Coordinates of C-alpha atoms in Angstrom, one line a residue:
Chain C
M1 CA 20.8 29.4 2.4
N2 CA 18.4 31.7 4.2
I3 CA 15.7 32.9 1.9
N4 CA 12.7 34.7 3.4
S5 CA 10.8 35.7 0.3
S6 CA 8.7 33.2 -1.5
V7 CA 9.4 34.9 -4.9
L8 CA 13.1 34.5 -4.4
L9 CA 12.7 31.0 -3.1
S10 CA 10.7 30.0 -6.2
K11 CA 13.4 31.3 -8.5
Y12 CA 16.0 29.1 -6.7
I13 CA 13.7 26.1 -6.8
K14 CA 13.3 26.6 -10.6
A15 CA 17.1 27.0 -11.0
Y16 CA 18.0 24.0 -9.0
T17 CA 15.3 21.9 -10.6
L18 CA 16.7 22.8 -14.1
K19 CA 20.3 22.1 -13.0
M20 CA 19.4 18.7 -11.4
V21 CA 17.3 17.5 -14.3
S22 CA 20.0 18.6 -16.8
K23 CA 22.8 16.9 -14.9
A24 CA 20.9 13.7 -14.5
K25 CA 19.5 13.8 -18.0
A26 CA 16.2 13.1 -16.3
S27 CA 12.6 14.0 -17.3
H28 CA 9.7 16.1 -16.0
V29 CA 11.3 19.5 -15.8
G30 CA 8.2 21.1 -17.2
G31 CA 6.0 19.9 -14.4
G32 CA 8.7 20.8 -11.9
L33 CA 8.6 24.4 -13.1
S34 CA 4.8 24.5 -13.0
I35 CA 4.7 23.7 -9.3
S36 CA 7.7 25.7 -8.1
D37 CA 5.7 28.8 -7.1
I38 CA 3.2 26.6 -5.2
L39 CA 6.0 24.9 -3.3
A40 CA 7.7 28.2 -2.6
V41 CA 4.5 29.6 -1.0
L42 CA 3.8 26.4 0.9
Y43 CA 7.2 26.1 2.4
N44 CA 7.8 29.8 2.9
N45 CA 4.4 30.9 4.2
I46 CA 2.0 28.1 5.0
L47 CA 3.4 24.9 6.3
Y48 CA 4.6 24.5 9.9
F49 CA 7.8 22.5 10.0
D50 CA 11.2 22.2 11.6
S51 CA 13.8 21.2 9.0
Q52 CA 16.1 19.9 11.8
K53 CA 13.3 17.7 13.1
P54 CA 11.6 16.4 9.9
L55 CA 9.4 14.0 11.8
L56 CA 8.2 16.6 14.4
E57 CA 4.8 15.4 15.4
S58 CA 3.2 18.8 15.2
R59 CA 4.4 19.5 11.6
D60 CA 1.9 20.0 8.8
R61 CA 2.1 17.1 6.3
F62 CA 2.8 17.8 2.7
I63 CA 2.4 15.0 0.1
L64 CA 3.6 15.4 -3.5
S65 CA 1.3 13.0 -5.3
K66 CA 2.7 14.0 -8.7
G67 CA 6.0 12.3 -7.7
H68 CA 7.6 12.6 -11.1
C69 CA 8.1 16.3 -10.3
C70 CA 10.2 15.5 -7.2
A71 CA 13.3 17.5 -8.3
A72 CA 11.4 20.7 -7.4
L73 CA 10.5 19.2 -4.0
Y74 CA 14.0 18.1 -3.3
A75 CA 15.3 21.6 -4.3
T76 CA 12.7 23.2 -2.0
L77 CA 13.7 21.0 0.9
A78 CA 17.4 21.7 0.4
L79 CA 16.7 25.4 0.2
K80 CA 14.8 25.1 3.5
N81 CA 17.8 23.3 5.1
F82 CA 16.4 19.8 5.4
F83 CA 19.7 18.8 3.8
T84 CA 22.5 20.5 1.9
L85 CA 22.3 21.9 -1.6
R86 CA 25.3 19.7 -2.4
D87 CA 23.2 16.7 -1.7
L88 CA 21.1 17.5 -4.7
N89 CA 24.1 16.6 -6.9
S90 CA 23.3 12.9 -6.4
F91 CA 19.8 13.3 -7.9
A92 CA 19.0 10.2 -10.0
Q93 CA 22.6 8.9 -9.6
F94 CA 23.4 5.3 -8.8
G95 CA 23.1 4.5 -5.1
S96 CA 21.4 7.8 -4.2
N97 CA 18.3 8.2 -2.1
F98 CA 17.3 11.1 -4.4
M99 CA 15.5 8.9 -6.9
S100 CA 13.7 10.7 -9.7
H101 CA 10.3 10.0 -8.3
A102 CA 9.6 11.3 -4.8
S103 CA 11.3 9.1 -2.2
H104 CA 10.4 8.9 1.5
K105 CA 14.1 8.0 2.1
V106 CA 14.8 11.7 1.6
K107 CA 14.5 13.9 4.7
G108 CA 11.2 15.8 4.7
V109 CA 9.5 13.7 2.0
E110 CA 6.5 12.1 3.7
F111 CA 5.6 9.5 1.1
S112 CA 7.1 7.9 -2.0
T113 CA 5.1 8.5 -5.1
G114 CA 5.5 7.9 -8.8
S115 CA 2.4 6.0 -9.8
L116 CA -0.4 8.5 -10.0
G117 CA -3.5 8.4 -7.8
H118 CA -1.8 7.3 -4.6
G119 CA -1.1 10.6 -2.8
L120 CA -4.7 11.7 -2.1
P121 CA -5.9 8.5 -0.4
Y122 CA -2.7 8.5 1.7
A123 CA -3.3 12.1 2.6
V124 CA -6.9 11.3 3.5
G125 CA -5.6 8.6 5.9
K126 CA -3.4 11.1 7.6
A127 CA -6.2 13.6 7.9
V128 CA -8.4 10.9 9.5
A129 CA -5.5 10.2 11.9
A130 CA -5.3 13.9 12.9
K131 CA -9.0 14.2 13.4
S132 CA -9.2 11.0 15.4
R133 CA -6.5 12.2 17.8
N134 CA -7.7 15.8 17.9
K135 CA -4.4 17.1 16.4
K136 CA -4.2 20.6 14.9
W137 CA -1.7 19.8 12.1
E138 CA -3.1 19.9 8.6
V139 CA -2.5 17.9 5.5
F140 CA -1.7 19.3 2.1
V141 CA -1.5 17.2 -1.1
L142 CA -0.5 18.4 -4.6
L143 CA -2.0 16.6 -7.5
S144 CA -1.5 17.0 -11.2
D145 CA -4.3 17.6 -13.7
G146 CA -3.7 14.4 -15.7
E147 CA -3.6 12.5 -12.5
L148 CA -7.3 13.2 -12.0
N149 CA -7.9 10.5 -14.7
E150 CA -7.2 8.0 -11.8
G151 CA -10.4 6.9 -10.1
S152 CA -8.7 6.6 -6.7
N153 CA -8.7 10.4 -6.4
W154 CA -12.5 10.5 -6.8
E155 CA -12.9 7.6 -4.3
A156 CA -10.8 9.6 -1.8
T157 CA -12.6 12.9 -2.5
L158 CA -16.0 11.2 -1.8
F159 CA -14.7 9.8 1.4
A160 CA -13.0 13.1 2.5
S161 CA -16.1 15.0 1.9
H162 CA -18.4 12.5 3.6
H163 CA -16.2 12.6 6.7
N164 CA -15.9 16.4 6.7
L165 CA -12.1 16.4 6.5
N166 CA -11.6 20.2 6.7
N167 CA -8.0 19.6 7.8
L168 CA -7.2 18.5 4.2
T169 CA -6.2 20.8 1.3
I170 CA -6.0 19.4 -2.2
I171 CA -4.1 21.5 -4.6
V172 CA -4.4 20.7 -8.3
D173 CA -1.5 21.8 -10.5
Y174 CA -3.7 22.6 -13.6
N175 CA -1.1 23.2 -16.3
K176 CA -3.4 21.8 -19.0
L177 CA -0.8 19.5 -20.5
Q178 CA -0.4 15.8 -19.7
S179 CA 1.9 13.1 -21.0
L180 CA 1.1 13.1 -24.7
T181 CA -1.0 16.2 -25.4
T182 CA -3.4 18.6 -23.7
V183 CA -5.7 17.5 -20.9
E184 CA -8.6 18.7 -23.1
K185 CA -7.7 16.3 -25.9
T186 CA -6.8 13.4 -23.5
I187 CA -9.7 13.1 -21.0
K188 CA -11.7 16.3 -20.4
I189 CA -11.8 17.2 -16.7
E190 CA -13.9 20.4 -17.1
P191 CA -15.9 21.8 -15.4
L192 CA -13.4 21.0 -12.7
K193 CA -14.5 23.5 -10.1
D194 CA -18.1 22.2 -10.5
K195 CA -16.9 18.6 -10.2
F196 CA -15.2 19.2 -6.9
E197 CA -18.1 21.3 -5.6
A198 CA -20.5 18.5 -6.6
F199 CA -18.4 16.2 -4.4
G200 CA -18.9 18.6 -1.5
C201 CA -15.6 20.4 -1.4
Y202 CA -14.8 24.0 -0.7
V203 CA -13.2 25.1 -4.0
S204 CA -11.2 28.1 -5.1
E205 CA -9.4 28.9 -8.4
V206 CA -6.1 30.8 -8.4
N207 CA -3.3 31.8 -10.7
G208 CA -0.8 29.2 -9.5
H209 CA 2.1 31.6 -10.2
D210 CA 0.7 34.5 -8.3
H211 CA 2.2 34.3 -4.8
E212 CA -0.3 36.7 -3.2
E213 CA -3.2 34.7 -4.6
L214 CA -1.7 31.5 -3.5
K215 CA -1.0 32.8 0.0
K216 CA -4.6 34.1 0.3
S217 CA -6.3 30.9 -0.9
L218 CA -4.0 28.6 1.1
S219 CA -4.4 30.5 4.3
K220 CA -8.1 31.3 3.9
K221 CA -10.3 29.8 6.5
N222 CA -12.2 26.9 5.2
K223 CA -15.8 28.1 5.2
K224 CA -17.2 24.7 4.7
N225 CA -16.9 21.7 6.9
S226 CA -15.3 19.8 4.1
P227 CA -11.9 19.5 2.3
K228 CA -10.5 22.5 0.6
V229 CA -9.6 22.3 -3.1
I230 CA -7.4 24.9 -4.7
I231 CA -7.3 24.7 -8.5
A232 CA -4.0 26.4 -9.4
H233 CA -3.9 27.5 -13.0
T234 CA -0.3 27.1 -14.0
V235 CA 1.9 26.9 -17.1
K236 CA 4.0 23.8 -17.7
G237 CA 7.6 25.0 -18.0
K238 CA 6.9 28.3 -16.3
G239 CA 9.7 30.8 -16.4
V240 CA 11.6 29.4 -19.4
S241 CA 10.2 30.7 -22.6
F242 CA 11.2 27.7 -24.8
M243 CA 9.7 25.2 -22.4
E244 CA 6.4 26.9 -21.6
N245 CA 3.4 25.0 -22.8
R246 CA 5.4 22.5 -24.7
V247 CA 4.6 18.9 -24.1
E248 CA 8.1 17.6 -25.0
W249 CA 9.5 19.2 -21.8
H250 CA 7.5 16.5 -20.0
Y251 CA 10.4 14.3 -21.1
K252 CA 13.4 16.2 -22.4
S253 CA 16.2 17.4 -20.2
P254 CA 18.0 20.6 -21.0
D255 CA 21.5 20.3 -22.4
K256 CA 24.3 22.6 -21.2
D257 CA 23.4 25.5 -23.5
Q258 CA 19.7 25.2 -22.8
L259 CA 20.4 25.1 -19.1
E260 CA 22.4 28.3 -19.4
M261 CA 19.7 30.0 -21.4
A262 CA 17.0 28.8 -18.9
L263 CA 19.0 30.0 -15.9
N264 CA 19.4 33.4 -17.5
E265 CA 15.7 33.7 -18.0
I266 CA 15.0 32.7 -14.4
G267 CA 17.6 35.3 -13.4
V268 CA 19.6 33.1 -11.1
S269 CA 23.2 32.0 -11.5
L270 CA 24.3 28.9 -9.6
Chain K
M1 CA -12.9 -18.3 11.2
R2 CA -13.9 -14.7 10.6
N3 CA -16.0 -14.5 13.8
Y4 CA -13.1 -15.8 15.8
F5 CA -10.7 -13.3 14.1
I6 CA -13.1 -10.4 15.0
D7 CA -13.4 -11.6 18.6
L8 CA -9.6 -11.6 19.0
L9 CA -9.4 -8.1 17.3
T10 CA -12.1 -6.8 19.6
K11 CA -10.3 -8.0 22.6
E12 CA -7.0 -6.4 21.5
A13 CA -8.7 -3.1 20.7
K14 CA -9.8 -2.9 24.3
S15 CA -6.2 -2.3 25.4
N16 CA -4.8 -0.9 22.2
N17 CA -6.3 2.3 20.8
K18 CA -3.9 2.1 17.8
I19 CA -6.0 -0.7 16.3
M20 CA -8.1 0.6 13.4
L21 CA -10.5 -1.7 11.5
M22 CA -11.4 -0.6 8.0
V23 CA -14.0 -2.5 6.0
G24 CA -14.8 -2.2 2.4
D25 CA -18.5 -2.1 3.0
L26 CA -18.5 -5.8 4.0
G27 CA -18.7 -7.8 7.2
F28 CA -22.5 -8.0 7.9
S29 CA -23.2 -9.9 11.1
V30 CA -19.4 -10.0 11.8
V31 CA -18.1 -6.5 12.5
E32 CA -21.1 -5.0 14.4
N33 CA -19.8 -5.8 17.8
F34 CA -16.4 -4.2 17.1
K35 CA -18.1 -1.1 15.6
E36 CA -20.4 -0.8 18.6
K37 CA -17.6 -1.1 21.2
Y38 CA -15.0 0.9 19.5
P39 CA -16.7 3.3 17.0
K40 CA -13.6 5.6 16.8
Q41 CA -11.5 2.6 15.7
F42 CA -13.9 1.5 13.0
I43 CA -14.2 3.0 9.4
N44 CA -16.4 1.8 6.6
A45 CA -14.4 3.0 3.6
G46 CA -17.3 2.1 1.3
V47 CA -16.9 0.1 -1.9
A48 CA -13.5 1.6 -2.7
E49 CA -10.6 -0.7 -2.0
Q50 CA -8.0 1.5 -3.6
N51 CA -8.8 4.4 -1.4
M52 CA -9.2 2.1 1.7
T53 CA -5.7 0.7 1.2
G54 CA -4.1 4.1 0.5
M55 CA -5.9 5.5 3.6
A56 CA -4.6 2.5 5.6
A57 CA -1.1 3.5 4.6
G58 CA -1.7 7.1 5.7
L59 CA -3.1 6.0 9.0
A60 CA -0.3 3.5 9.6
S61 CA 2.2 6.3 8.9
E62 CA 0.7 8.0 11.9
K63 CA 1.3 4.9 14.1
F64 CA -2.1 3.2 13.7
H65 CA -2.1 -0.6 13.2
V66 CA -4.7 -0.9 10.5
F67 CA -6.7 -3.9 9.4
T68 CA -8.3 -3.7 6.0
Y69 CA -11.2 -6.2 5.8
S70 CA -12.9 -7.5 2.8
I71 CA -13.8 -10.6 0.8
A72 CA -11.6 -12.6 -1.5
N73 CA -9.8 -10.5 -4.1
F74 CA -11.3 -7.2 -3.4
N75 CA -8.7 -5.9 -0.9
T76 CA -5.8 -7.7 -2.6
F77 CA -6.0 -7.7 -6.4
R78 CA -8.2 -4.6 -6.8
C79 CA -5.7 -2.5 -4.8
S80 CA -2.5 -4.5 -5.5
E81 CA -0.5 -1.4 -6.4
Q82 CA -1.5 0.4 -3.2
I83 CA -0.4 -2.7 -1.2
R84 CA 2.9 -2.8 -3.2
N85 CA 3.8 0.9 -3.2
D86 CA 2.0 2.5 -0.3
I87 CA 2.1 -0.4 2.3
D88 CA 4.9 -2.8 1.5
Y89 CA 7.5 -0.4 0.2
H90 CA 7.0 1.9 3.2
N91 CA 6.9 -1.2 5.5
Y92 CA 3.8 0.1 7.2
N93 CA 1.9 -1.8 9.9
V94 CA -1.2 -2.7 7.8
T95 CA -2.8 -6.2 7.9
V96 CA -4.8 -7.0 4.9
V97 CA -7.6 -9.4 6.0
S98 CA -9.3 -11.4 3.3
V99 CA -12.1 -13.7 4.2
G100 CA -13.1 -16.5 1.8
G101 CA -9.7 -17.8 1.1
G102 CA -9.6 -20.5 -1.6
L103 CA -13.0 -21.6 -2.7
S104 CA -14.9 -20.6 0.4
Y105 CA -17.3 -18.6 -1.7
G106 CA -17.2 -21.2 -4.5
A107 CA -20.8 -20.9 -5.5
L108 CA -20.5 -17.1 -6.0
G109 CA -18.3 -17.6 -9.0
Y110 CA -14.9 -16.7 -10.2
S111 CA -14.9 -13.2 -8.9
H112 CA -15.1 -14.6 -5.4
H113 CA -12.5 -17.4 -5.8
A114 CA -9.4 -16.3 -3.9
I115 CA -7.1 -18.8 -5.6
Q116 CA -4.2 -16.5 -6.9
D117 CA -3.8 -14.4 -3.7
Y118 CA -0.6 -16.2 -2.4
A119 CA 1.0 -15.5 -5.8
L120 CA 0.4 -11.8 -5.4
M121 CA 1.1 -11.4 -1.7
R122 CA 4.2 -13.4 -1.6
S123 CA 5.8 -11.2 -4.3
F124 CA 6.1 -8.3 -1.8
P125 CA 9.4 -8.3 0.1
N126 CA 8.2 -7.0 3.5
M127 CA 4.9 -9.0 3.5
T128 CA 4.3 -11.9 5.9
I129 CA 1.5 -14.3 4.9
Y130 CA -0.7 -15.7 7.7
A131 CA -2.8 -18.6 6.5
P132 CA -4.2 -20.3 9.6
G133 CA -5.9 -23.7 9.3
T134 CA -7.1 -24.3 12.9
M135 CA -8.4 -22.3 15.8
S136 CA -5.0 -22.4 17.6
E137 CA -3.3 -21.3 14.4
I138 CA -5.6 -18.2 14.2
T139 CA -4.8 -17.4 17.9
N140 CA -1.1 -17.7 17.2
C141 CA -1.3 -15.8 13.9
M142 CA -3.1 -12.9 15.7
K143 CA -0.5 -12.9 18.5
Q144 CA 2.2 -12.5 15.9
I145 CA 0.3 -9.9 14.0
F146 CA -0.3 -7.8 17.1
R147 CA 3.4 -8.0 17.9
S148 CA 4.5 -7.3 14.3
K149 CA 5.2 -3.8 12.9
S150 CA 5.3 -4.7 9.3
P151 CA 2.8 -5.6 6.5
A152 CA 0.8 -8.7 6.9
Y153 CA -1.8 -10.7 4.9
L154 CA -4.3 -12.7 6.9
R155 CA -6.1 -15.2 4.8
L156 CA -9.2 -16.7 6.4
G157 CA -11.1 -19.6 5.1
K158 CA -14.8 -20.2 5.9
T159 CA -14.6 -23.2 8.1
L160 CA -12.5 -24.8 10.7
P161 CA -11.4 -28.5 10.7
K162 CA -14.1 -30.8 11.8
N163 CA -11.9 -33.1 13.8
L164 CA -10.3 -30.6 16.1
K165 CA -9.8 -32.9 19.0
K166 CA -7.3 -35.1 17.3
L167 CA -5.1 -32.2 16.1
N168 CA -2.1 -30.8 17.7
K169 CA -2.8 -27.4 19.2
S170 CA 0.6 -25.9 19.2
N171 CA 1.3 -22.5 20.8
D172 CA 4.6 -22.3 19.1
Q173 CA 4.1 -21.0 15.6
A174 CA 7.0 -18.7 14.8
P175 CA 7.2 -17.2 11.3
G176 CA 8.6 -19.7 8.8
K177 CA 8.3 -22.6 11.2
W178 CA 6.4 -25.8 10.4
T179 CA 4.0 -27.2 13.0
K180 CA 3.0 -30.8 13.5
I181 CA -0.7 -31.2 13.0
L182 CA -1.2 -35.0 13.0
E183 CA 1.2 -37.9 13.1
C184 CA 0.6 -41.0 11.0
K185 CA 0.7 -44.5 12.6
N186 CA 4.3 -45.0 11.5
R187 CA 6.1 -42.5 13.7
E188 CA 9.4 -43.2 11.9
S189 CA 8.0 -42.2 8.6
R190 CA 10.0 -39.5 6.7
K191 CA 7.1 -38.4 4.6
C192 CA 4.7 -35.6 5.2
I193 CA 1.9 -33.5 3.9
L194 CA 2.7 -29.9 4.3
T195 CA -0.3 -27.5 4.3
T196 CA -1.0 -23.8 4.6
G197 CA -4.4 -22.3 5.1
A198 CA -7.8 -23.8 5.7
V199 CA -7.1 -27.2 4.1
I200 CA -6.4 -29.3 7.2
D201 CA -9.6 -31.3 6.8
D202 CA -8.5 -32.1 3.2
A203 CA -5.1 -33.3 4.5
V204 CA -6.7 -35.5 7.1
K205 CA -8.9 -37.0 4.4
M206 CA -5.8 -37.6 2.3
Q207 CA -4.1 -39.4 5.2
K208 CA -7.0 -41.8 5.5
K209 CA -6.3 -43.1 2.0
E210 CA -3.8 -45.9 1.7
E211 CA -1.5 -44.0 -0.6
F212 CA -0.9 -41.3 2.1
S213 CA -1.4 -43.3 5.3
N214 CA 2.3 -43.2 5.9
Y215 CA 2.5 -39.4 5.8
H216 CA 2.5 -37.1 8.8
I217 CA 0.6 -33.8 8.5
Y218 CA 2.5 -30.5 9.1
S219 CA 1.4 -27.0 8.5
L220 CA 3.2 -23.8 7.7
P221 CA 0.8 -21.0 8.6
I222 CA 3.2 -18.1 8.6
W223 CA 5.4 -17.6 5.6
G224 CA 6.7 -15.2 3.0
M225 CA 9.8 -14.0 1.2
K226 CA 11.4 -13.0 4.5
Y227 CA 11.4 -16.6 5.8
K228 CA 12.7 -18.5 2.8
T229 CA 16.1 -19.0 4.3
L230 CA 14.4 -20.9 7.2
Q231 CA 12.9 -23.6 4.9
A232 CA 15.9 -25.6 3.6
Q233 CA 16.7 -27.1 7.0
Q234 CA 13.1 -28.1 7.6
I235 CA 12.7 -29.5 4.0
N236 CA 15.9 -31.6 4.3
K237 CA 14.5 -33.6 7.3
W238 CA 12.1 -35.4 4.9
D239 CA 12.4 -38.0 2.2
E240 CA 9.2 -36.8 0.6
I241 CA 6.9 -33.8 1.0
V242 CA 3.5 -33.3 -0.5
T243 CA 2.4 -29.7 -0.3
L244 CA -1.3 -29.0 -0.2
E245 CA -3.0 -25.6 -0.8
D246 CA -6.4 -24.3 -2.0
H247 CA -4.7 -22.1 -4.6
L248 CA -3.6 -22.5 -8.2
E249 CA -0.2 -24.1 -8.5
D250 CA 1.5 -21.2 -10.2
G251 CA 3.0 -18.8 -7.7
G252 CA 1.5 -20.6 -4.8
F253 CA 2.6 -22.3 -1.6
G254 CA 4.1 -25.4 -3.3
S255 CA 6.0 -23.2 -5.7
Y256 CA 7.4 -21.3 -2.7
I257 CA 8.6 -24.6 -1.1
L258 CA 10.2 -25.6 -4.4
E259 CA 11.9 -22.3 -4.7
C260 CA 13.2 -22.6 -1.1
N261 CA 14.7 -26.0 -2.1
S262 CA 16.3 -24.8 -5.3
N263 CA 19.3 -23.1 -3.7
I264 CA 22.4 -25.1 -4.7
Q265 CA 24.0 -24.6 -1.3
T266 CA 21.2 -26.0 0.7
A267 CA 19.2 -28.2 -1.7
G268 CA 18.8 -31.8 -0.4
E269 CA 17.5 -35.0 -1.8
T270 CA 13.9 -34.4 -0.7
K271 CA 11.3 -35.3 -3.2
I272 CA 8.6 -32.5 -3.4
K273 CA 5.2 -33.0 -4.9
L274 CA 2.6 -30.3 -5.3
K275 CA -1.1 -30.6 -4.8
S276 CA -3.2 -27.6 -5.6
L277 CA -6.4 -26.5 -7.3
N278 CA -7.1 -27.5 -10.9
K279 CA -7.2 -24.4 -13.1
N280 CA -10.5 -25.5 -14.6
V281 CA -12.1 -24.6 -11.3
C282 CA -12.2 -21.1 -12.7
N283 CA -15.0 -22.0 -15.1
T284 CA -17.2 -24.1 -12.8
V285 CA -19.9 -23.2 -10.3
G286 CA -20.4 -25.1 -7.1
D287 CA -19.8 -24.8 -3.4
Q288 CA -16.4 -25.4 -1.9
D289 CA -16.9 -29.1 -1.2
N290 CA -18.5 -29.9 -4.6
L291 CA -15.7 -28.1 -6.4
K292 CA -13.0 -29.8 -4.5
E293 CA -14.6 -33.2 -5.1
H294 CA -15.3 -32.6 -8.7
F295 CA -11.7 -31.6 -9.4
K296 CA -10.2 -34.3 -7.2
F297 CA -8.5 -31.8 -4.9
A298 CA -6.3 -33.6 -2.3
H299 CA -6.8 -37.0 -4.1

């Protein structure tokens, strides 16, 4: 499939995410929908890659730290021709590489994740490697908001800032809902922008579903000699009215009728 | 042991710019020379072992051979999930170097007793444990580590055996292979003490006692899940084996040897006895020698 518009790409990412999760009776569709616009902009407009050479040395590195939302990443990679859309049918099936947490055994996936708080330290290691070898490629890592409860993220942010890793972009999918309830009721993370700024990062806040805002902030030159943080305000379950902002869609998978309704709302038929 | 390790690493870094030494804000009077000679290959990750280990995986994914250096449990248990998921699952070339194996830092208390580390590290499928007990074993372990492309755990004790001259200095320590350290007077004896790690002195002391005077001393410095199938044949050569380790019995080296001997197809008649640290060591303060003596280690 050849899609050159990030908006159209994001619709297909959402549609395939819904279809994969529904077929596999898997979880985490809500978080997958909240990151679909971010993934679409990254893979359509920002990241440098060659889908036929997934390990191309000069590629930008993208790490999905919130590995439970991998269906959206797998869909993105298929839509960008790392493998076929038919391959997505094996998602979470016996013997498949497409496990329901991000797997490095899938072409284009840099790093297996699933336990939260692992992606950022790994991304920092890659950013150090690039600096140490004077490479121009950059590192992007996508974290969830609930994931920020993990202390390893703050260890990594301290380090990245201290070592002026301005080749690192941290994106926070801030959909305000975590596993059991809201972020606010679980462990408050506000004032989030101030926190990252206090750690020495160059921080911006965007609407994580506005492609122009995302493009602008992701491509904006890092004004500080420090990691860039983009706090992307998002909606869990974005694009499907009966899933939006509802914590149960962290777990539930849409049945056949719900899938049809959801695809209608997204405006894509598969 | 740690000074000798760092000397070997420094020599290797001269010709190998992929070597990266990361320390968890430890290594005073040990790592300075390396840092001075190869500042671009040295990172102090601060007191943050989870981040250090995750970063090590990231660096290894870009073809660095990373050594994470710390004391006792800090770079093993504190970051065990990073070792499990980030390093071992991805089969990255990271060597976790823990100084103060066993009771080396005995007087510093339980936080510094590395007496459950084998249990943790041997549970990872791609991990090779390197537990040298002599200078030549460190040399050989480091040769193997530099050659290897997969996860490694290097466990260093504080001291080297006192009676080095008598000991066999083998240059032939392949992974999973036992090495002869010291023969007993009765060369025909089919009994041995099998050690891993920095307990050679303890084995020599044991052999001096009448009860064990008829036991040869062997060591197995390089082991792990990958090398289990190599053990049965070596175990079956003996009538009796006494394993010796400065680690708790559960999940340790002796348990590993017992597991290797439990396969119905290969199990022989060898009698295996385990000698390890008494669990009450956890609640007692004292230096390594005092603690070993008090709890009758290797008696």
